[in-house]
Amino acid sequence: MSFDLGNLLQNQVGGVLSQFLTANGENAENSSKAAGLAVPALVAGLVKHVSGGAGNASSLVDLISGAGGQNLSDTVAQAANGNVGGLTELGNKLLPQFLGGNAASVSDQIAQESGVSKAAAGSTLSLGLPLVLSALRGKAQSDNLGGSQILGLLGQQQGWLSSALSSNMLSALGIGSLGGLFGGLGNIVSGFGAAGATTAAVGGTAVAAKSGGGTGKWIVLGIALFAALFAFKSCSDKKGTAPSESAASAASAASGASGTSDNAMLTDIPASGAFAAALPSSASSASSASSASSASAASAASQAAAASASADASAPAAQNSANARVVYENGVAKFYFATGKNDIADGAESIVADVITAGKEGKKLVISGFTDSTGNAKSNEALSKKRAQAVKAFFEAQGVKAESIELRKPETSVGAQGNDAEGRRVEVKVEG
């Protein structure tokens, strides 16, 4: 069941931000509006940051539940008592990490939609970020949430963010599609849980190997290999729910088609479920031969996992079961989409790695969307734009700056007659 994080954050953080703005001379009604915009904008920024890669996910989890966020404890209470100086300074340091170069645009949009001054809107973001992180940290501690549970909680918020953020605010955040964004988050959560499960499984079998003998050690080795292969297979497939150290899972975003035209409707469908496996272990002492067997089991599992990951990386195209796929040929990256959807295929980042690198180096990435030759032309054109924006958001999530990306309508935007898949594609070319 989806948790209403929006209500929690607005109750804990929104009131403090509104009070802060009012105390600094802003109209009370405008202050409330600004706080109501800043909180979901910051959460959307966190989701976008996490979707950028497993490293980003780990850093956020450390801030929320680990030692890295110790200075965030009880900051909401501090701010409520007027102690905000150090918090705004901390927020100024954190904003570039989580909002990148979009912080100024988001601040301007808050000012425009709420009526507060731009300076006040900027201060609201600076104060709001550590408060949001602090509230999330409190939730994680009170509910004893693990890393994948924290990310899964964020993954349940598409519905709230869809209603709380305007299209202009999403654009300011550099988010082309919430559906595509949360789809990427689901993949990260799956991989995050699978990696943890592999470590736990290999560690558990190593302990069991120390207390076993003869044939038992080979059985343990087989279990370790199976655990590693299963976990990495789950990570590479990115379907269903990955093994986790706790009963948490990712939320995934789904899109639905309406009518006969290629028209998308984004919906919030959080998924939940996980399983855990435990292997028996013994406290008896280990001989040197048993220790060698344990090391062999862990090493073999690691090699099997590396082989599986290597095989995934060499795949010629990234794709989903719903016919979304990505190919890179003749210097052109082609993102193909399922009918009525704008979700980017799993594993796209490995296929278009060269394009991502070029964009990070400052070369221009030109994104062009095509439309289906059948169905409602107006609906198809609107969906084509959403797909192009989703691709833009994808590259921004990989670290490419917005100014290095250009959306450009192709000379002939309609796909090949008789080949509808060509009309459901977005092309990316590198210039410069």
Tab-separated table of C-alpha atoms in Angstrom:
chain	number	residue	atom	x	y	z
A	1	MET	CA	0.000	0.000	0.000
A	2	SER	CA	1.342	3.412	-0.965
A	3	PHE	CA	2.429	5.693	1.892
A	4	ASP	CA	1.331	9.353	1.738
A	5	LEU	CA	4.769	10.902	2.012
A	6	GLY	CA	3.416	14.216	0.721
A	7	ASN	CA	1.113	14.625	3.704
A	8	LEU	CA	3.920	13.761	6.143
A	9	LEU	CA	6.388	16.205	4.594
A	10	GLN	CA	3.898	19.045	4.249
A	11	ASN	CA	2.896	18.645	7.901
A	12	GLN	CA	6.471	18.497	9.178
A	13	VAL	CA	8.278	20.747	6.712
A	14	GLY	CA	5.661	22.854	4.921
A	15	GLY	CA	4.549	24.677	8.050
A	16	VAL	CA	8.116	25.500	9.046
A	17	LEU	CA	8.912	26.889	5.594
A	18	SER	CA	5.725	28.950	5.538
A	19	GLN	CA	6.531	30.326	8.991
A	20	PHE	CA	10.067	31.166	7.840
A	21	LEU	CA	8.826	33.104	4.802
A	22	THR	CA	6.187	34.984	6.771
A	23	ALA	CA	8.765	35.961	9.378
A	24	ASN	CA	10.845	37.433	6.551
A	25	GLY	CA	8.074	39.695	5.311
A	26	GLU	CA	6.239	37.579	2.752
A	27	ASN	CA	2.461	37.454	2.529
A	28	ALA	CA	1.069	34.530	4.581
A	29	GLU	CA	-0.970	33.097	1.697
A	30	ASN	CA	1.931	33.362	-0.732
A	31	SER	CA	4.242	31.819	1.860
A	32	SER	CA	1.958	28.812	2.189
A	33	LYS	CA	1.859	28.397	-1.587
A	34	ALA	CA	5.625	28.613	-1.879
A	35	ALA	CA	6.125	25.989	0.835
A	36	GLY	CA	3.561	23.758	-0.864
A	37	LEU	CA	5.562	23.966	-4.102
A	38	ALA	CA	9.056	23.673	-2.653
A	39	VAL	CA	8.494	20.385	-0.815
A	40	PRO	CA	7.295	18.295	-3.814
A	41	ALA	CA	9.854	19.996	-6.084
A	42	LEU	CA	12.636	18.916	-3.738
A	43	VAL	CA	11.313	15.350	-3.567
A	44	ALA	CA	11.118	15.219	-7.369
A	45	GLY	CA	14.724	16.428	-7.433
A	46	LEU	CA	15.726	13.601	-5.087
A	47	VAL	CA	13.976	11.045	-7.302
A	48	LYS	CA	15.730	12.410	-10.376
A	49	HIS	CA	19.075	12.301	-8.578
A	50	VAL	CA	18.582	8.676	-7.507
A	51	SER	CA	17.512	7.687	-11.021
A	52	GLY	CA	20.910	8.842	-12.252
A	53	GLY	CA	22.645	5.718	-10.945
A	54	ALA	CA	23.306	3.317	-8.089
A	55	GLY	CA	26.031	5.575	-6.690
A	56	ASN	CA	23.527	8.416	-6.327
A	57	ALA	CA	21.094	6.054	-4.624
A	58	SER	CA	23.724	4.937	-2.128
A	59	SER	CA	24.715	8.515	-1.261
A	60	LEU	CA	21.091	9.489	-0.613
A	61	VAL	CA	20.464	6.390	1.503
A	62	ASP	CA	23.549	7.244	3.564
A	63	LEU	CA	22.224	10.756	4.192
A	64	ILE	CA	18.806	9.478	5.208
A	65	SER	CA	19.748	6.440	7.282
A	66	GLY	CA	23.538	6.328	7.637
A	67	ALA	CA	26.362	8.188	9.289
A	68	GLY	CA	26.498	10.743	6.464
A	69	GLY	CA	23.286	12.386	7.689
A	70	GLN	CA	23.954	12.641	11.415
A	71	ASN	CA	23.925	16.442	11.196
A	72	LEU	CA	20.371	16.266	9.804
A	73	SER	CA	18.835	14.798	12.961
A	74	ASP	CA	16.208	17.021	14.628
A	75	THR	CA	16.751	19.865	12.165
A	76	VAL	CA	12.991	20.287	11.677
A	77	ALA	CA	12.609	21.060	15.368
A	78	GLN	CA	15.571	23.449	15.195
A	79	ALA	CA	14.059	25.344	12.280
A	80	ALA	CA	10.675	25.523	14.005
A	81	ASN	CA	12.439	27.312	16.873
A	82	GLY	CA	14.009	29.808	14.476
A	83	ASN	CA	17.476	28.271	14.243
A	84	VAL	CA	17.813	28.335	10.454
A	85	GLY	CA	21.156	29.991	9.732
A	86	GLY	CA	23.262	26.854	9.648
A	87	LEU	CA	20.525	24.932	7.836
A	88	THR	CA	20.271	27.333	4.893
A	89	GLU	CA	24.060	27.205	4.591
A	90	LEU	CA	23.912	23.399	4.557
A	91	GLY	CA	21.124	23.525	1.987
A	92	ASN	CA	23.190	25.772	-0.281
A	93	LYS	CA	25.918	23.133	-0.251
A	94	LEU	CA	23.516	20.269	-0.948
A	95	LEU	CA	21.356	21.870	-3.643
A	96	PRO	CA	23.923	21.506	-6.473
A	97	GLN	CA	24.203	17.810	-5.657
A	98	PHE	CA	20.477	17.091	-5.796
A	99	LEU	CA	19.096	19.729	-8.174
A	100	GLY	CA	22.216	20.284	-10.268
A	101	GLY	CA	22.013	23.367	-12.441
A	102	ASN	CA	18.213	23.468	-12.138
A	103	ALA	CA	18.052	25.065	-8.671
A	104	ALA	CA	17.796	28.619	-10.043
A	105	SER	CA	15.059	27.659	-12.524
A	106	VAL	CA	13.081	25.885	-9.802
A	107	SER	CA	13.439	28.900	-7.511
A	108	ASP	CA	12.176	31.222	-10.253
A	109	GLN	CA	9.209	28.944	-10.920
A	110	ILE	CA	8.282	28.847	-7.220
A	111	ALA	CA	8.365	32.654	-7.150
A	112	GLN	CA	6.212	32.863	-10.284
A	113	GLU	CA	3.587	30.375	-9.110
A	114	SER	CA	3.381	31.525	-5.475
A	115	GLY	CA	3.964	35.273	-5.614
A	116	VAL	CA	6.911	35.386	-3.195
A	117	SER	CA	10.105	37.149	-4.206
A	118	LYS	CA	12.811	35.249	-6.060
A	119	ALA	CA	15.182	35.744	-3.139
A	120	ALA	CA	12.617	34.278	-0.749
A	121	ALA	CA	11.973	31.346	-3.076
A	122	GLY	CA	15.697	30.622	-3.214
A	123	SER	CA	15.946	30.692	0.581
A	124	THR	CA	12.960	28.345	0.774
A	125	LEU	CA	14.782	25.760	-1.332
A	126	SER	CA	17.998	26.151	0.669
A	127	LEU	CA	16.180	25.650	3.968
A	128	GLY	CA	13.732	23.106	2.613
A	129	LEU	CA	16.270	20.542	1.350
A	130	PRO	CA	17.883	19.699	4.719
A	131	LEU	CA	14.424	19.715	6.331
A	132	VAL	CA	13.045	17.245	3.783
A	133	LEU	CA	16.090	15.010	4.239
A	134	SER	CA	15.705	15.269	8.004
A	135	ALA	CA	12.019	14.298	7.859
A	136	LEU	CA	12.881	11.321	5.652
A	137	ARG	CA	15.613	10.347	8.101
A	138	GLY	CA	13.107	10.459	10.947
A	139	LYS	CA	10.697	8.266	8.990
A	140	ALA	CA	13.458	5.759	8.208
A	141	GLN	CA	14.509	5.575	11.849
A	142	SER	CA	10.997	5.308	13.297
A	143	ASP	CA	9.994	2.561	10.847
A	144	ASN	CA	13.438	0.895	10.773
A	145	LEU	CA	13.624	1.198	6.979
A	146	GLY	CA	16.475	-0.340	5.017
A	147	GLY	CA	18.060	1.180	1.933
A	148	SER	CA	15.776	-0.433	-0.640
A	149	GLN	CA	12.739	0.421	1.509
A	150	ILE	CA	13.728	4.084	1.555
A	151	LEU	CA	14.104	4.125	-2.230
A	152	GLY	CA	10.861	2.169	-2.585
A	153	LEU	CA	9.100	4.803	-0.476
A	154	LEU	CA	10.263	7.488	-2.887
A	155	GLY	CA	9.098	5.286	-5.742
A	156	GLN	CA	5.524	5.421	-4.453
A	157	GLN	CA	5.204	9.190	-4.850
A	158	GLN	CA	4.434	9.587	-8.547
A	159	GLY	CA	0.743	10.221	-7.919
A	160	TRP	CA	1.422	12.941	-5.367
A	161	LEU	CA	4.052	14.658	-7.508
A	162	SER	CA	1.816	14.482	-10.586
A	163	SER	CA	-0.878	16.467	-8.789
A	164	ALA	CA	1.478	18.822	-6.947
A	165	LEU	CA	3.811	19.919	-9.751
A	166	SER	CA	2.871	21.824	-12.886
A	167	SER	CA	4.345	21.029	-16.270
A	168	ASN	CA	6.355	24.243	-16.005
A	169	MET	CA	7.806	23.127	-12.683
A	170	LEU	CA	8.719	19.726	-14.136
A	171	SER	CA	10.429	21.525	-16.987
A	172	ALA	CA	12.336	23.696	-14.495
A	173	LEU	CA	13.477	20.513	-12.762
A	174	GLY	CA	14.637	19.062	-16.086
A	175	ILE	CA	12.037	16.295	-15.928
A	176	GLY	CA	10.365	15.494	-19.223
A	177	SER	CA	8.141	12.695	-17.957
A	178	LEU	CA	7.333	11.510	-14.443
A	179	GLY	CA	6.488	8.118	-15.910
A	180	GLY	CA	9.937	7.741	-17.425
A	181	LEU	CA	11.572	9.131	-14.282
A	182	PHE	CA	9.866	6.683	-11.943
A	183	GLY	CA	10.499	3.834	-14.360
A	184	GLY	CA	14.205	4.617	-14.061
A	185	LEU	CA	13.900	4.756	-10.270
A	186	GLY	CA	12.288	1.301	-10.241
A	187	ASN	CA	15.288	-0.097	-12.113
A	188	ILE	CA	17.693	1.468	-9.612
A	189	VAL	CA	15.754	0.058	-6.639
A	190	SER	CA	15.727	-3.412	-8.195
A	191	GLY	CA	19.471	-3.320	-8.706
A	192	PHE	CA	20.013	-1.856	-5.222
A	193	GLY	CA	18.102	-4.721	-3.589
A	194	ALA	CA	19.671	-7.423	-5.774
A	195	ALA	CA	23.202	-6.279	-4.983
A	196	GLY	CA	22.427	-6.389	-1.262
A	197	ALA	CA	20.900	-9.834	-1.560
A	198	THR	CA	23.983	-11.161	-3.368
A	199	THR	CA	26.292	-9.912	-0.626
A	200	ALA	CA	24.092	-11.396	2.085
A	201	ALA	CA	23.738	-14.737	0.316
A	202	VAL	CA	27.466	-15.142	-0.345
A	203	GLY	CA	28.282	-14.103	3.218
A	204	GLY	CA	25.780	-16.581	4.632
A	205	THR	CA	27.113	-19.478	2.571
A	206	ALA	CA	30.672	-18.663	3.594
A	207	VAL	CA	29.702	-19.045	7.253
A	208	ALA	CA	27.937	-22.322	6.498
A	209	ALA	CA	30.978	-23.598	4.605
A	210	LYS	CA	33.164	-23.190	7.666
A	211	SER	CA	31.046	-25.619	9.666
A	212	GLY	CA	30.462	-28.126	6.883
A	213	GLY	CA	32.626	-30.921	5.625
A	214	GLY	CA	33.326	-32.843	2.443
A	215	THR	CA	30.273	-32.956	0.194
A	216	GLY	CA	28.545	-30.285	2.238
A	217	LYS	CA	31.085	-27.691	1.148
A	218	TRP	CA	30.374	-28.356	-2.509
A	219	ILE	CA	26.649	-28.038	-1.857
A	220	VAL	CA	27.280	-24.683	-0.209
A	221	LEU	CA	29.389	-23.628	-3.196
A	222	GLY	CA	26.514	-24.489	-5.510
A	223	ILE	CA	24.093	-22.454	-3.410
A	224	ALA	CA	26.448	-19.472	-3.467
A	225	LEU	CA	26.764	-19.635	-7.239
A	226	PHE	CA	23.006	-19.908	-7.649
A	227	ALA	CA	22.387	-16.957	-5.328
A	228	ALA	CA	24.840	-14.773	-7.218
A	229	LEU	CA	23.483	-15.679	-10.636
A	230	PHE	CA	19.879	-15.223	-9.524
A	231	ALA	CA	20.481	-11.832	-7.962
A	232	PHE	CA	22.373	-10.452	-10.948
A	233	LYS	CA	19.821	-11.925	-13.331
A	234	SER	CA	17.136	-10.046	-11.402
A	235	CYS	CA	19.205	-6.888	-11.624
A	236	SER	CA	19.754	-7.205	-15.376
A	237	ASP	CA	16.169	-8.192	-16.178
A	238	LYS	CA	14.788	-5.401	-13.977
A	239	LYS	CA	11.392	-7.099	-13.925
A	240	GLY	CA	9.251	-7.917	-10.915
A	241	THR	CA	10.782	-7.544	-7.484
A	242	ALA	CA	14.429	-7.995	-6.630
A	243	PRO	CA	15.661	-9.804	-3.484
A	244	SER	CA	16.128	-7.365	-0.637
A	245	GLU	CA	17.560	-7.320	2.869
A	246	SER	CA	14.081	-6.308	4.033
A	247	ALA	CA	10.559	-6.665	2.723
A	248	ALA	CA	10.705	-3.573	0.543
A	249	SER	CA	10.382	-3.087	-3.177
A	250	ALA	CA	10.479	-0.568	-5.945
A	251	ALA	CA	7.513	1.281	-7.284
A	252	SER	CA	7.167	1.210	-11.058
A	253	ALA	CA	5.385	3.634	-13.341
A	254	ALA	CA	3.119	2.290	-16.044
A	255	SER	CA	1.551	3.969	-19.052
A	256	GLY	CA	-1.731	3.109	-20.676
A	257	ALA	CA	-3.047	3.742	-24.207
A	258	SER	CA	-6.419	5.345	-24.800
A	259	GLY	CA	-8.441	4.713	-27.938
A	260	THR	CA	-6.827	3.496	-31.143
A	261	SER	CA	-4.261	6.249	-31.493
A	262	ASP	CA	-0.743	6.188	-30.076
A	263	ASN	CA	-1.706	8.320	-27.078
A	264	ALA	CA	-0.237	7.991	-23.575
A	265	MET	CA	-1.770	8.256	-20.128
A	266	LEU	CA	0.668	8.163	-17.197
A	267	THR	CA	-0.529	6.348	-14.090
A	268	ASP	CA	0.873	5.607	-10.640
A	269	ILE	CA	1.035	1.884	-9.936
A	270	PRO	CA	3.380	1.162	-7.015
A	271	ALA	CA	4.482	-2.433	-6.778
A	272	SER	CA	5.238	-4.151	-3.505
A	273	GLY	CA	6.710	-7.487	-2.492
A	274	ALA	CA	10.003	-9.163	-1.738
A	275	PHE	CA	11.393	-12.401	-0.372
A	276	ALA	CA	14.305	-13.320	1.856
A	277	ALA	CA	16.260	-16.534	2.196
A	278	ALA	CA	18.279	-17.678	5.209
A	279	LEU	CA	20.899	-20.377	5.307
A	280	PRO	CA	21.744	-22.270	8.541
A	281	SER	CA	25.108	-21.603	10.126
A	282	SER	CA	27.076	-23.063	13.061
A	283	ALA	CA	29.240	-21.570	15.773
A	284	SER	CA	31.716	-24.457	15.724
A	285	SER	CA	35.384	-23.688	15.048
A	286	ALA	CA	36.753	-23.936	11.505
A	287	SER	CA	39.822	-25.781	10.311
A	288	SER	CA	42.219	-24.315	7.767
A	289	ALA	CA	40.713	-26.557	5.063
A	290	SER	CA	37.212	-25.243	5.844
A	291	SER	CA	38.450	-21.637	5.614
A	292	ALA	CA	39.912	-22.358	2.179
A	293	SER	CA	36.584	-23.833	1.066
A	294	SER	CA	34.785	-20.700	2.281
A	295	ALA	CA	37.115	-18.431	0.333
A	296	SER	CA	36.650	-20.613	-2.760
A	297	ALA	CA	32.855	-20.316	-2.518
A	298	ALA	CA	32.939	-16.526	-2.241
A	299	SER	CA	35.453	-16.232	-5.095
A	300	ALA	CA	33.454	-18.506	-7.400
A	301	ALA	CA	30.250	-16.588	-6.689
A	302	SER	CA	31.993	-13.302	-7.438
A	303	GLN	CA	33.339	-14.635	-10.734
A	304	ALA	CA	29.904	-15.905	-11.737
A	305	ALA	CA	28.348	-12.528	-10.925
A	306	ALA	CA	31.014	-10.712	-12.956
A	307	ALA	CA	30.419	-13.018	-15.913
A	308	SER	CA	26.682	-12.355	-15.773
A	309	ALA	CA	27.217	-8.590	-15.591
A	310	SER	CA	29.676	-8.752	-18.501
A	311	ALA	CA	27.185	-10.651	-20.629
A	312	ASP	CA	24.523	-8.017	-19.933
A	313	ALA	CA	26.887	-5.173	-20.842
A	314	SER	CA	27.641	-6.709	-24.230
A	315	ALA	CA	23.984	-6.992	-25.257
A	316	PRO	CA	23.397	-5.374	-28.684
A	317	ALA	CA	20.263	-3.524	-27.649
A	318	ALA	CA	18.416	-2.559	-24.494
A	319	GLN	CA	14.768	-3.491	-24.457
A	320	ASN	CA	11.658	-4.144	-22.374
A	321	SER	CA	9.103	-6.873	-22.821
A	322	ALA	CA	6.638	-4.228	-24.055
A	323	ASN	CA	8.716	-3.686	-27.236
A	324	ALA	CA	10.595	-0.626	-26.024
A	325	ARG	CA	14.227	-0.838	-27.093
A	326	VAL	CA	17.320	1.237	-27.776
A	327	VAL	CA	19.874	0.747	-30.531
A	328	TYR	CA	23.004	2.653	-31.490
A	329	GLU	CA	24.137	2.408	-35.093
A	330	ASN	CA	25.957	4.630	-37.573
A	331	GLY	CA	26.434	7.285	-34.912
A	332	VAL	CA	22.706	7.629	-34.194
A	333	ALA	CA	20.992	6.526	-30.977
A	334	LYS	CA	17.435	5.355	-31.598
A	335	PHE	CA	14.968	5.070	-28.729
A	336	TYR	CA	11.952	2.951	-29.699
A	337	PHE	CA	8.826	3.072	-27.516
A	338	ALA	CA	5.913	0.746	-26.865
A	339	THR	CA	2.539	1.797	-28.248
A	340	GLY	CA	1.012	4.609	-26.216
A	341	LYS	CA	3.973	4.868	-23.839
A	342	ASN	CA	7.007	7.048	-23.241
A	343	ASP	CA	9.033	4.754	-20.964
A	344	ILE	CA	12.671	4.306	-21.957
A	345	ALA	CA	13.950	0.740	-22.319
A	346	ASP	CA	15.933	-0.800	-19.495
A	347	GLY	CA	19.713	-0.690	-19.849
A	348	ALA	CA	19.672	2.212	-22.297
A	349	GLU	CA	22.598	3.910	-20.565
A	350	SER	CA	24.995	1.115	-21.527
A	351	ILE	CA	23.902	1.151	-25.177
A	352	VAL	CA	24.301	4.912	-25.641
A	353	ALA	CA	27.347	5.324	-23.394
A	354	ASP	CA	29.293	7.050	-26.191
A	355	VAL	CA	26.511	9.587	-26.687
A	356	ILE	CA	26.358	10.280	-22.947
A	357	THR	CA	30.116	10.813	-22.876
A	358	ALA	CA	29.932	13.218	-25.818
A	359	GLY	CA	27.206	15.209	-24.101
A	360	LYS	CA	29.190	15.427	-20.876
A	361	GLU	CA	32.152	16.716	-22.889
A	362	GLY	CA	30.013	19.630	-24.052
A	363	LYS	CA	29.028	18.403	-27.513
A	364	LYS	CA	25.460	19.117	-28.550
A	365	LEU	CA	22.945	16.264	-28.461
A	366	VAL	CA	20.128	16.835	-30.945
A	367	ILE	CA	16.925	14.991	-30.053
A	368	SER	CA	14.221	14.483	-32.700
A	369	GLY	CA	10.906	12.701	-32.187
A	370	PHE	CA	8.853	10.921	-34.842
A	371	THR	CA	5.139	10.138	-35.001
A	372	ASP	CA	3.018	7.182	-36.007
A	373	SER	CA	1.544	7.294	-39.499
A	374	THR	CA	-1.777	5.935	-38.199
A	375	GLY	CA	-4.250	7.148	-35.580
A	376	ASN	CA	-5.020	10.657	-34.389
A	377	ALA	CA	-2.320	12.996	-35.708
A	378	LYS	CA	-2.706	15.558	-32.912
A	379	SER	CA	-2.474	12.927	-30.175
A	380	ASN	CA	0.487	11.293	-31.894
A	381	GLU	CA	2.320	14.599	-32.116
A	382	ALA	CA	1.735	15.299	-28.413
A	383	LEU	CA	3.033	11.847	-27.498
A	384	SER	CA	6.053	12.342	-29.738
A	385	LYS	CA	6.948	15.476	-27.770
A	386	LYS	CA	6.571	13.606	-24.473
A	387	ARG	CA	8.901	10.903	-25.740
A	388	ALA	CA	11.480	13.446	-26.856
A	389	GLN	CA	11.257	15.133	-23.443
A	390	ALA	CA	11.649	11.743	-21.740
A	391	VAL	CA	14.839	11.144	-23.725
A	392	LYS	CA	16.075	14.617	-22.783
A	393	ALA	CA	15.364	13.888	-19.104
A	394	PHE	CA	17.170	10.549	-19.468
A	395	PHE	CA	20.369	12.212	-20.694
A	396	GLU	CA	20.157	14.874	-17.989
A	397	ALA	CA	19.830	12.096	-15.405
A	398	GLN	CA	23.062	10.633	-16.782
A	399	GLY	CA	24.868	13.910	-16.094
A	400	VAL	CA	24.524	15.757	-19.418
A	401	LYS	CA	23.822	19.450	-18.862
A	402	ALA	CA	20.548	20.834	-20.210
A	403	GLU	CA	22.355	23.432	-22.309
A	404	SER	CA	24.075	20.625	-24.223
A	405	ILE	CA	20.727	19.178	-25.343
A	406	GLU	CA	18.508	20.513	-28.113
A	407	LEU	CA	15.020	19.330	-29.042
A	408	ARG	CA	14.717	19.690	-32.801
A	409	LYS	CA	11.793	18.694	-35.010
A	410	PRO	CA	12.977	16.546	-37.942
A	411	GLU	CA	12.269	17.602	-41.515
A	412	THR	CA	9.954	14.618	-41.925
A	413	SER	CA	8.484	13.724	-38.560
A	414	VAL	CA	6.144	10.907	-39.651
A	415	GLY	CA	7.604	7.399	-39.493
A	416	ALA	CA	7.764	4.983	-42.409
A	417	GLN	CA	4.436	3.885	-43.831
A	418	GLY	CA	3.700	0.276	-42.944
A	419	ASN	CA	6.340	0.269	-40.184
A	420	ASP	CA	4.675	1.739	-37.116
A	421	ALA	CA	7.727	1.096	-34.924
A	422	GLU	CA	9.657	3.747	-36.887
A	423	GLY	CA	6.968	6.237	-35.934
A	424	ARG	CA	7.428	5.410	-32.264
A	425	ARG	CA	11.088	6.402	-32.124
A	426	VAL	CA	13.235	9.280	-30.977
A	427	GLU	CA	16.655	9.803	-32.544
A	428	VAL	CA	19.668	11.399	-30.892
A	429	LYS	CA	22.618	12.700	-32.902
A	430	VAL	CA	25.851	14.286	-31.716
A	431	GLU	CA	26.902	17.616	-33.213
A	432	GLY	CA	30.096	19.564	-32.712
